PDB file of C-alpha atoms in Angstrom:
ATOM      1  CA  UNK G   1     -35.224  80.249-195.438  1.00 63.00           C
ATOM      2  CA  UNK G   2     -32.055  78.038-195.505  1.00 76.00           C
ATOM      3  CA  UNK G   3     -30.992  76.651-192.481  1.00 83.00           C
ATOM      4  CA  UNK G   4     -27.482  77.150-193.353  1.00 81.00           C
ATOM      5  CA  UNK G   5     -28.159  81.094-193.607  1.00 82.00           C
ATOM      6  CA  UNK G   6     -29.627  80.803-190.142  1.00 87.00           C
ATOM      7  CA  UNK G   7     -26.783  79.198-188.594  1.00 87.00           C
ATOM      8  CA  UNK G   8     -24.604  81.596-190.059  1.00 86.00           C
ATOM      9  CA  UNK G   9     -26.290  84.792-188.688  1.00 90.00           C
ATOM     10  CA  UNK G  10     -27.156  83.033-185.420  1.00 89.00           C
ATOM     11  CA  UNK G  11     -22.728  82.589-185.524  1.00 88.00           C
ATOM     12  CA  UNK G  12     -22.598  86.014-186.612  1.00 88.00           C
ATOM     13  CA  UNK G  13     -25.140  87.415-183.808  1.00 90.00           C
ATOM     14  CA  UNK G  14     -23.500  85.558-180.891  1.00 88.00           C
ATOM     15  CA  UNK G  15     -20.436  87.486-181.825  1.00 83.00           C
ATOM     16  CA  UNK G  16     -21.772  90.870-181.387  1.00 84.00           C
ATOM     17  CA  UNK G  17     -23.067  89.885-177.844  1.00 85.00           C
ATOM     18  CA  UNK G  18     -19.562  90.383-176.766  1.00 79.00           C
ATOM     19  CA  UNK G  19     -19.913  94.192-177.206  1.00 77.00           C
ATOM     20  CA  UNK G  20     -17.249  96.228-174.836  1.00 74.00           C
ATOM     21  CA  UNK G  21     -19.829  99.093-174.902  1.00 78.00           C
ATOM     22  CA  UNK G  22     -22.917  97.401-174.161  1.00 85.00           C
ATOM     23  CA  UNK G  23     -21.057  95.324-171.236  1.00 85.00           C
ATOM     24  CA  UNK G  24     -19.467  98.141-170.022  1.00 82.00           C
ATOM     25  CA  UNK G  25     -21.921 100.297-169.465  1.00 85.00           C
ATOM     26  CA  UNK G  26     -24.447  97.950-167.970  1.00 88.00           C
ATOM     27  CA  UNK G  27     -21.870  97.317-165.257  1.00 88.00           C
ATOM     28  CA  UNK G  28     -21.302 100.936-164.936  1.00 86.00           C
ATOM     29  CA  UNK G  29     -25.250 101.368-164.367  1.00 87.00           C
ATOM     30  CA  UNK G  30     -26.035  98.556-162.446  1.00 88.00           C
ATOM     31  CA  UNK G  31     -23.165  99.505-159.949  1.00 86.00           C
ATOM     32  CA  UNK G  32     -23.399 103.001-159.909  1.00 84.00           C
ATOM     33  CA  UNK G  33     -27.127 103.708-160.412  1.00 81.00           C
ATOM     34  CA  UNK G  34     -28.987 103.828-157.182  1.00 77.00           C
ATOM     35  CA  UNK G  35     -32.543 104.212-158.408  1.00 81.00           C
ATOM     36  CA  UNK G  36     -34.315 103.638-161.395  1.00 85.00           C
ATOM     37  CA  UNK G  37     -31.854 100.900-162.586  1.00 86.00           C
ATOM     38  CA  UNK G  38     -34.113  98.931-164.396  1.00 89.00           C
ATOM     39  CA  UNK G  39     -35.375 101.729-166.266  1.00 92.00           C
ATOM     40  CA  UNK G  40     -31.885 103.754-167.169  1.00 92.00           C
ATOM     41  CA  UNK G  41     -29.917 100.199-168.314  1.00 92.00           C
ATOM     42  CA  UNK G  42     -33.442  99.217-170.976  1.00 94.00           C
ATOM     43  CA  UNK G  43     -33.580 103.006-172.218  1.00 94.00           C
ATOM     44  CA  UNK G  44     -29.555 102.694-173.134  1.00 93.00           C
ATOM     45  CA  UNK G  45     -29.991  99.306-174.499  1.00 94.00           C
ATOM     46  CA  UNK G  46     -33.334  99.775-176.048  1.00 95.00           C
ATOM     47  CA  UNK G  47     -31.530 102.788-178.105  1.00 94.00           C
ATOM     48  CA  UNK G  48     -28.461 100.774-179.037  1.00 93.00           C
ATOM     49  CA  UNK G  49     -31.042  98.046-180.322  1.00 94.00           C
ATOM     50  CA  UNK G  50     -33.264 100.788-182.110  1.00 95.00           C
ATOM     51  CA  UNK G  51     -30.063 102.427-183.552  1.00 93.00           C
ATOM     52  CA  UNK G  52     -28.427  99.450-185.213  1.00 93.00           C
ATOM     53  CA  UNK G  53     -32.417  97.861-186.284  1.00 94.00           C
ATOM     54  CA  UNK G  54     -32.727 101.516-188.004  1.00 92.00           C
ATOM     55  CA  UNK G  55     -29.309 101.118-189.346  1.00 89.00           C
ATOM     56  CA  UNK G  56     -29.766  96.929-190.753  1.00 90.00           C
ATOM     57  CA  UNK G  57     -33.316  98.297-192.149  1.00 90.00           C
ATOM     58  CA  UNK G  58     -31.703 101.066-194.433  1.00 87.00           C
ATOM     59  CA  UNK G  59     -28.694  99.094-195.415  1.00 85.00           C
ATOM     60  CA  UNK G  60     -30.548  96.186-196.459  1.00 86.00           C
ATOM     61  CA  UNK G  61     -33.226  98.213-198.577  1.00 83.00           C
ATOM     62  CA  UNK G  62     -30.363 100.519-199.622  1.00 75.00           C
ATOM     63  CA  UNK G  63     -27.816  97.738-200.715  1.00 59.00           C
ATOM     64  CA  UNK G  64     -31.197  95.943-202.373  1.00 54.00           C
ATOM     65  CA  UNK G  65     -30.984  99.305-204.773  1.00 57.00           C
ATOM     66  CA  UNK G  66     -27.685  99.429-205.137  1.00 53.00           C
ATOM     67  CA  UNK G  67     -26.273  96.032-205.785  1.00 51.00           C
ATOM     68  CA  UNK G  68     -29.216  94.337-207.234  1.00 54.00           C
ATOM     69  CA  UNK G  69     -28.514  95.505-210.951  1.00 55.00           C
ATOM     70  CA  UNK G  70     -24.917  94.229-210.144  1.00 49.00           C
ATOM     71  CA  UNK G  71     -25.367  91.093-208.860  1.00 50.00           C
ATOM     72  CA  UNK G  72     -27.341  90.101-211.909  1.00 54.00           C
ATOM     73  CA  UNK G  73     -24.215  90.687-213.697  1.00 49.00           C
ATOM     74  CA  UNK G  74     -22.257  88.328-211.701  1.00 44.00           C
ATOM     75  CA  UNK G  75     -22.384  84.537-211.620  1.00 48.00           C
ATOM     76  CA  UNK G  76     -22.132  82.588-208.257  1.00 57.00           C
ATOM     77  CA  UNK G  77     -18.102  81.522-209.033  1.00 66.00           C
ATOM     78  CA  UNK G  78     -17.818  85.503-208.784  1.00 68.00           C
ATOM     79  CA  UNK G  79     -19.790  86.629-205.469  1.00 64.00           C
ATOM     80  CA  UNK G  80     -17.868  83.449-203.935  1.00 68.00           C
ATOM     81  CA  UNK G  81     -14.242  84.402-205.267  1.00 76.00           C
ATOM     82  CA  UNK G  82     -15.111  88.147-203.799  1.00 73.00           C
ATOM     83  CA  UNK G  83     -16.635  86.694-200.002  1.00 70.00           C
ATOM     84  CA  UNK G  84     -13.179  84.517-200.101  1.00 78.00           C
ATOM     85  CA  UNK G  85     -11.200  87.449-200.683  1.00 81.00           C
ATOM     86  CA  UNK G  86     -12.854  89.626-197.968  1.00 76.00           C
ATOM     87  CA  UNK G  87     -13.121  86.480-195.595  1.00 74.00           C
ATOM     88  CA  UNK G  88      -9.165  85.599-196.155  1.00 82.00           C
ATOM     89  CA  UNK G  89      -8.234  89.623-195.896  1.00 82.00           C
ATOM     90  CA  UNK G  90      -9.829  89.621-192.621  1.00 75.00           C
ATOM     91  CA  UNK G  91      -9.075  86.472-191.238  1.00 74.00           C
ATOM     92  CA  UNK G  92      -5.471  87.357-191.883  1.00 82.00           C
ATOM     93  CA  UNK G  93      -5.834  90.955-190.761  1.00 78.00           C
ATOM     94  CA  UNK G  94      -6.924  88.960-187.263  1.00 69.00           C
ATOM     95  CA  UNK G  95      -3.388  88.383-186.569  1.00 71.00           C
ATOM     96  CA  UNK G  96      -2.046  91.666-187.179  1.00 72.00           C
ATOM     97  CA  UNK G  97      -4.069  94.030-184.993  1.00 62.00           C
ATOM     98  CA  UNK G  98      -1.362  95.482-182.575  1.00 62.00           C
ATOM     99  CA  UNK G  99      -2.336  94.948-178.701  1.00 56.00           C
ATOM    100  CA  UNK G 100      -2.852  98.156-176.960  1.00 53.00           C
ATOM    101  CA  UNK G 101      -5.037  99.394-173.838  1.00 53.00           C
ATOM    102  CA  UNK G 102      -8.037 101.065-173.772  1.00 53.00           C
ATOM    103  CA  UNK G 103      -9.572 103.573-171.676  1.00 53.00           C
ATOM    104  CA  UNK G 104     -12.990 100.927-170.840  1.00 54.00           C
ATOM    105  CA  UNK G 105     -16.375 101.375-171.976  1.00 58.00           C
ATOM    106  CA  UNK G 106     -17.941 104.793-172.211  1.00 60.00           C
ATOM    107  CA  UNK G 107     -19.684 106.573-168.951  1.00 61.00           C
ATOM    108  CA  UNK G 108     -22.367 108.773-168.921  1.00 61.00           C
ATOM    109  CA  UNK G 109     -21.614 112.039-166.741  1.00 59.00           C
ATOM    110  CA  UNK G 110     -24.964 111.753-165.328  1.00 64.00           C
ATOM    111  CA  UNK G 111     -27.781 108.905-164.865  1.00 76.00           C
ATOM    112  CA  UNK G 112     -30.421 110.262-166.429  1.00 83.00           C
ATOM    113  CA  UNK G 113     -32.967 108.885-168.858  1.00 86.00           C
ATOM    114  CA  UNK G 114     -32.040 111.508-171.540  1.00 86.00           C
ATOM    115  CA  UNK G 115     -28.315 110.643-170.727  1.00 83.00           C
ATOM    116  CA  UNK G 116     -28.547 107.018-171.383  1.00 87.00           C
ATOM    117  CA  UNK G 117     -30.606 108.259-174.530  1.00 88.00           C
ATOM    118  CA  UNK G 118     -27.867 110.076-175.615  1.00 85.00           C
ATOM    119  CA  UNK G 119     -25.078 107.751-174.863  1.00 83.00           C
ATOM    120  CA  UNK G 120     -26.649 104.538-176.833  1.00 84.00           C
ATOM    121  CA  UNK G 121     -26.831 107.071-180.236  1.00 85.00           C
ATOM    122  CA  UNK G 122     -23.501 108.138-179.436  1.00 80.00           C
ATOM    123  CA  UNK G 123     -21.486 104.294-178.863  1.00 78.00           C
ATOM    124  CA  UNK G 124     -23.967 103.128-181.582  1.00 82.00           C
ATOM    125  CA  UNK G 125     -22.064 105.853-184.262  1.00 78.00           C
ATOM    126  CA  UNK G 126     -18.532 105.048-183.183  1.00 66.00           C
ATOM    127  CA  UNK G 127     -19.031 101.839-183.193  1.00 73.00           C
ATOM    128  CA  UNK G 128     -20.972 101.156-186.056  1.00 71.00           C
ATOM    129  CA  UNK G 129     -18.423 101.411-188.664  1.00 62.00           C
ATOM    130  CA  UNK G 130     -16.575  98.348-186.501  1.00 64.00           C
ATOM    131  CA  UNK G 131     -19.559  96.324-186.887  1.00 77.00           C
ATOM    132  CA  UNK G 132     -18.156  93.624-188.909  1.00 79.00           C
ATOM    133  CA  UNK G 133     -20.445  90.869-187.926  1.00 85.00           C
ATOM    134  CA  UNK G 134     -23.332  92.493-188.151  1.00 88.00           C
ATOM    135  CA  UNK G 135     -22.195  93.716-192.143  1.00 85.00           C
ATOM    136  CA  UNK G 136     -21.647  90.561-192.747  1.00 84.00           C
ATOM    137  CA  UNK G 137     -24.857  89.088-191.322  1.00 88.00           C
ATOM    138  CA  UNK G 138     -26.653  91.928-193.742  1.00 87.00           C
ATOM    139  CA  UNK G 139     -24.539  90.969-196.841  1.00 82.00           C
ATOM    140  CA  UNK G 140     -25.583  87.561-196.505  1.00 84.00           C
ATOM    141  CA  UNK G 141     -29.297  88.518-196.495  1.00 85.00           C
ATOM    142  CA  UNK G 142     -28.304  90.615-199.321  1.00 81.00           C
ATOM    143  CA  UNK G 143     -26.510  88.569-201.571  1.00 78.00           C
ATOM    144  CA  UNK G 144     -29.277  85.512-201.190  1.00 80.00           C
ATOM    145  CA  UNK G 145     -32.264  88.012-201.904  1.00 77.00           C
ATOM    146  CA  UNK G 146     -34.423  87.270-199.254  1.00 80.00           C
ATOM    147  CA  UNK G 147     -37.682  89.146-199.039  1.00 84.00           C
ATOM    148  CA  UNK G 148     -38.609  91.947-196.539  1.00 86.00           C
ATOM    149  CA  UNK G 149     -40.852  89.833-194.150  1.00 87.00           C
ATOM    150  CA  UNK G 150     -38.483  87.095-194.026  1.00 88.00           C
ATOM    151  CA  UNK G 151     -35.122  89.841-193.208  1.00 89.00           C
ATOM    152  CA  UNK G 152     -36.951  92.050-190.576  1.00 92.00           C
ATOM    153  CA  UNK G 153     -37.906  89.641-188.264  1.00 93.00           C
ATOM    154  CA  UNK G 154     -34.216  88.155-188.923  1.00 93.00           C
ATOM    155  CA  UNK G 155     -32.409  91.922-187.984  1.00 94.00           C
ATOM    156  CA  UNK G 156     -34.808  92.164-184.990  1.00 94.00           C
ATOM    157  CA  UNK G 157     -33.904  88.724-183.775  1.00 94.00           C
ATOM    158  CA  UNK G 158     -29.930  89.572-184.234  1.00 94.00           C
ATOM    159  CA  UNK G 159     -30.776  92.907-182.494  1.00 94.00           C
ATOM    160  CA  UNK G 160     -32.157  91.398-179.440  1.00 95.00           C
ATOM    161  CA  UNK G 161     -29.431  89.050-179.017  1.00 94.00           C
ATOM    162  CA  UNK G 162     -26.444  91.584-179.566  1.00 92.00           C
ATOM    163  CA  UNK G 163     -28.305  93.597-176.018  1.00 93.00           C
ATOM    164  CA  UNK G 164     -28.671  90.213-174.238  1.00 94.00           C
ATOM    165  CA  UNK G 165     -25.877  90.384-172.173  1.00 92.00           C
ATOM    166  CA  UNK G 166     -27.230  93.612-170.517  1.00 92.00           C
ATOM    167  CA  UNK G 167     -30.518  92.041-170.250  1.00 94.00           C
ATOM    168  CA  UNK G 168     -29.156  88.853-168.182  1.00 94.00           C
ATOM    169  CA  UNK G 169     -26.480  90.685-166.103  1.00 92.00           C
ATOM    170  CA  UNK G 170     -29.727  93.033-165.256  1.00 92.00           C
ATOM    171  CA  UNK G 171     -31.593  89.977-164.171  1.00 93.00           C
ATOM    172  CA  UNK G 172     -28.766  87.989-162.476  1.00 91.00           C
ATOM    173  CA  UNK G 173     -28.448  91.949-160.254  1.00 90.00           C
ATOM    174  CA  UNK G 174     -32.057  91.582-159.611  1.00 88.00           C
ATOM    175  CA  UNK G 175     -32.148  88.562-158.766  1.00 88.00           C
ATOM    176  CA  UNK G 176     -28.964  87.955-156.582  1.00 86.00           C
ATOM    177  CA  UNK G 177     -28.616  91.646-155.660  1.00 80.00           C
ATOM    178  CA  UNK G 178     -26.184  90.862-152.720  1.00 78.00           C
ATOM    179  CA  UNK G 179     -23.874  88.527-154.278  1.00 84.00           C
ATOM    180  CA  UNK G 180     -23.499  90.565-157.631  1.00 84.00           C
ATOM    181  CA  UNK G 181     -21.878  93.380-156.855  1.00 82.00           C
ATOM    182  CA  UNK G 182     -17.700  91.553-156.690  1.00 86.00           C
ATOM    183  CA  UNK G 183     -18.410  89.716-159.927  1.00 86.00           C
ATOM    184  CA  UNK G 184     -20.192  92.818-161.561  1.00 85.00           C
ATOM    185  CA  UNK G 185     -16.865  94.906-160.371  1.00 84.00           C
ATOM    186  CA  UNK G 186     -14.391  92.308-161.744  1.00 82.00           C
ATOM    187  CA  UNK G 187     -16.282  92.397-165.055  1.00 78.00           C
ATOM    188  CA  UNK G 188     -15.346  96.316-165.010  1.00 74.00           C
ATOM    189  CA  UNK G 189     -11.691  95.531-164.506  1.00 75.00           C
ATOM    190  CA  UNK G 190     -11.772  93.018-166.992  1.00 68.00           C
ATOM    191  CA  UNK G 191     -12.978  96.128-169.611  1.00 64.00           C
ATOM    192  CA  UNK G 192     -11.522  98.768-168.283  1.00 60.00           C
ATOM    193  CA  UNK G 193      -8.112  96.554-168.647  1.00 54.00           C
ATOM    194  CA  UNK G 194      -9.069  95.442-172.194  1.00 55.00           C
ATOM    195  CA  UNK G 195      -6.870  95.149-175.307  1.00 49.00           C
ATOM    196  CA  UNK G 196      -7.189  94.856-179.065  1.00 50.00           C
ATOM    197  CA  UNK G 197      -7.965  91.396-178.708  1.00 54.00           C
ATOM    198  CA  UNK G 198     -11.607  91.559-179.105  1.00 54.00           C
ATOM    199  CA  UNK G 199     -11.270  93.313-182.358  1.00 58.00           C
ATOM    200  CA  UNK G 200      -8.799  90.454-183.147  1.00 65.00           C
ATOM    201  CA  UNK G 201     -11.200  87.483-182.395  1.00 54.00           C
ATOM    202  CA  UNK G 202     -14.206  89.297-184.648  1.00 57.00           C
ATOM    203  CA  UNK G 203     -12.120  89.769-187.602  1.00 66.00           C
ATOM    204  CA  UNK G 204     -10.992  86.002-186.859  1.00 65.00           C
ATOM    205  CA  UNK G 205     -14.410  84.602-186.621  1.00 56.00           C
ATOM    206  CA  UNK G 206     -16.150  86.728-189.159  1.00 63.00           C
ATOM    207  CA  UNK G 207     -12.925  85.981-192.025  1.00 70.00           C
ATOM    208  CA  UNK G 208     -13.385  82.522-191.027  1.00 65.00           C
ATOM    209  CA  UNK G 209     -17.420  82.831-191.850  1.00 61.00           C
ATOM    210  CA  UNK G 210     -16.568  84.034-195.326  1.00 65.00           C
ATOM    211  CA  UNK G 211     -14.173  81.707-196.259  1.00 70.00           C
ATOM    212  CA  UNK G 212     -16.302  79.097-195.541  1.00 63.00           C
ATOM    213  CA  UNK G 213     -19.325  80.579-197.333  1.00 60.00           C
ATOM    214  CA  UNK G 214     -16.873  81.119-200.219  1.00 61.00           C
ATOM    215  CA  UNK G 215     -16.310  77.076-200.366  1.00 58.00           C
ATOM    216  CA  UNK G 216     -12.623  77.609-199.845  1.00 54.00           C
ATOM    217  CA  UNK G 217     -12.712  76.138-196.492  1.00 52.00           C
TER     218      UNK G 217
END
């Protein structure tokens, strides 16, 4: 495994830590809940993280059949010239995403094992198609051929570290119950009061990613 791939994903990984859904909700459950917190927050996480492993596992066996008879076709000038194009499209897009509000994170109606259950599937499928870094992380894996037990430990690794964040703010409320709750609450605002931006700074990092994969940079 190259070192340089690893970097890349690792890059790619910390990226998709900053999910508004995944934050969001934690907060929601960790200030709302008033039993069974532990349990509700790792069932909705747990799903996201089963959802998107499920989701990296098809792609990368489905784009194996798909692309493999076309990537014999092209030479390496080619697959860079196309990850330059894709990498300067979207690093250029980064500055053109108009600012708007948002209405936060998504709330379940009802803390409930089955609810959490239901809302991890259901962010997971709106936000999948938004998933840049995460298609990116699996088109690397793609494009350099790298075999099944070297990828799945990879995609379970860049699963685990996209749910962090609900994982340490869960520990950090555990741990320092009392003192959590006014940062936990500003963290809301801070989603609830979002813009476009974060969109914005994933194109940004992801374009920049390509380009330099592409040897343009």
């Amino acid at each position: 495994m190259n070192i340089e791939i690893m970097l890349v994903i690792g890059a790619l990984a910390l990226l998709d830590m900053f999910s508004p859904s995944i934050i969001g909700v934690s907060v929601y459950v960790l200030l709302v809940a008033k039993k069974q917190q532990i349990r509700l927050l790792l069932t909705y996480l747990m799903t996201v993280a089963l959802f998107y492993f499920s989701t990296g596992i098809f792609l990368m066996l489905g784009l194996g059949v798909i692309f493999n008879p076309i990537s014999n076709l092209l030479d390496s000038y080619s697959a860079r010239l196309i990850m330059t194009i894709v990498g300067a499209a979207l690093f250029i897009g980064s500055w053109l995403v108009p600012k708007r509000k948002t209405n936060g994170a998504p709330k379940p109606k009802s803390l409930h094992v089955s609810s959490m259950v239901a809302l991890g599937f259901t962010t997971s499928i709106l936000e999948v198609a938004t998933a840049l870094p995460y298609f990116a992380a699996i088109g690397i894996l793609t494009s350099n051929q790298i075999e099944f037990y070297e990828w799945l430990p990879i995609l379970a690794g860049y699963n685990l570290i996209m749910i962090a964040p609900g994982i340490i703010l869960l520990c950090f409320h555990l741990l320092f119950r009392r003192f959590m709750n006014k940062p936990l609450r500003k963290i809301q605002t801070l989603f609830d009061q979002r813009t476009s931006s974060t969109l914005s700074w994933v194109m940004f990092f992801v374009g920049l990613i390509l380009l330099i994969n592409g040897g343009m940079i």
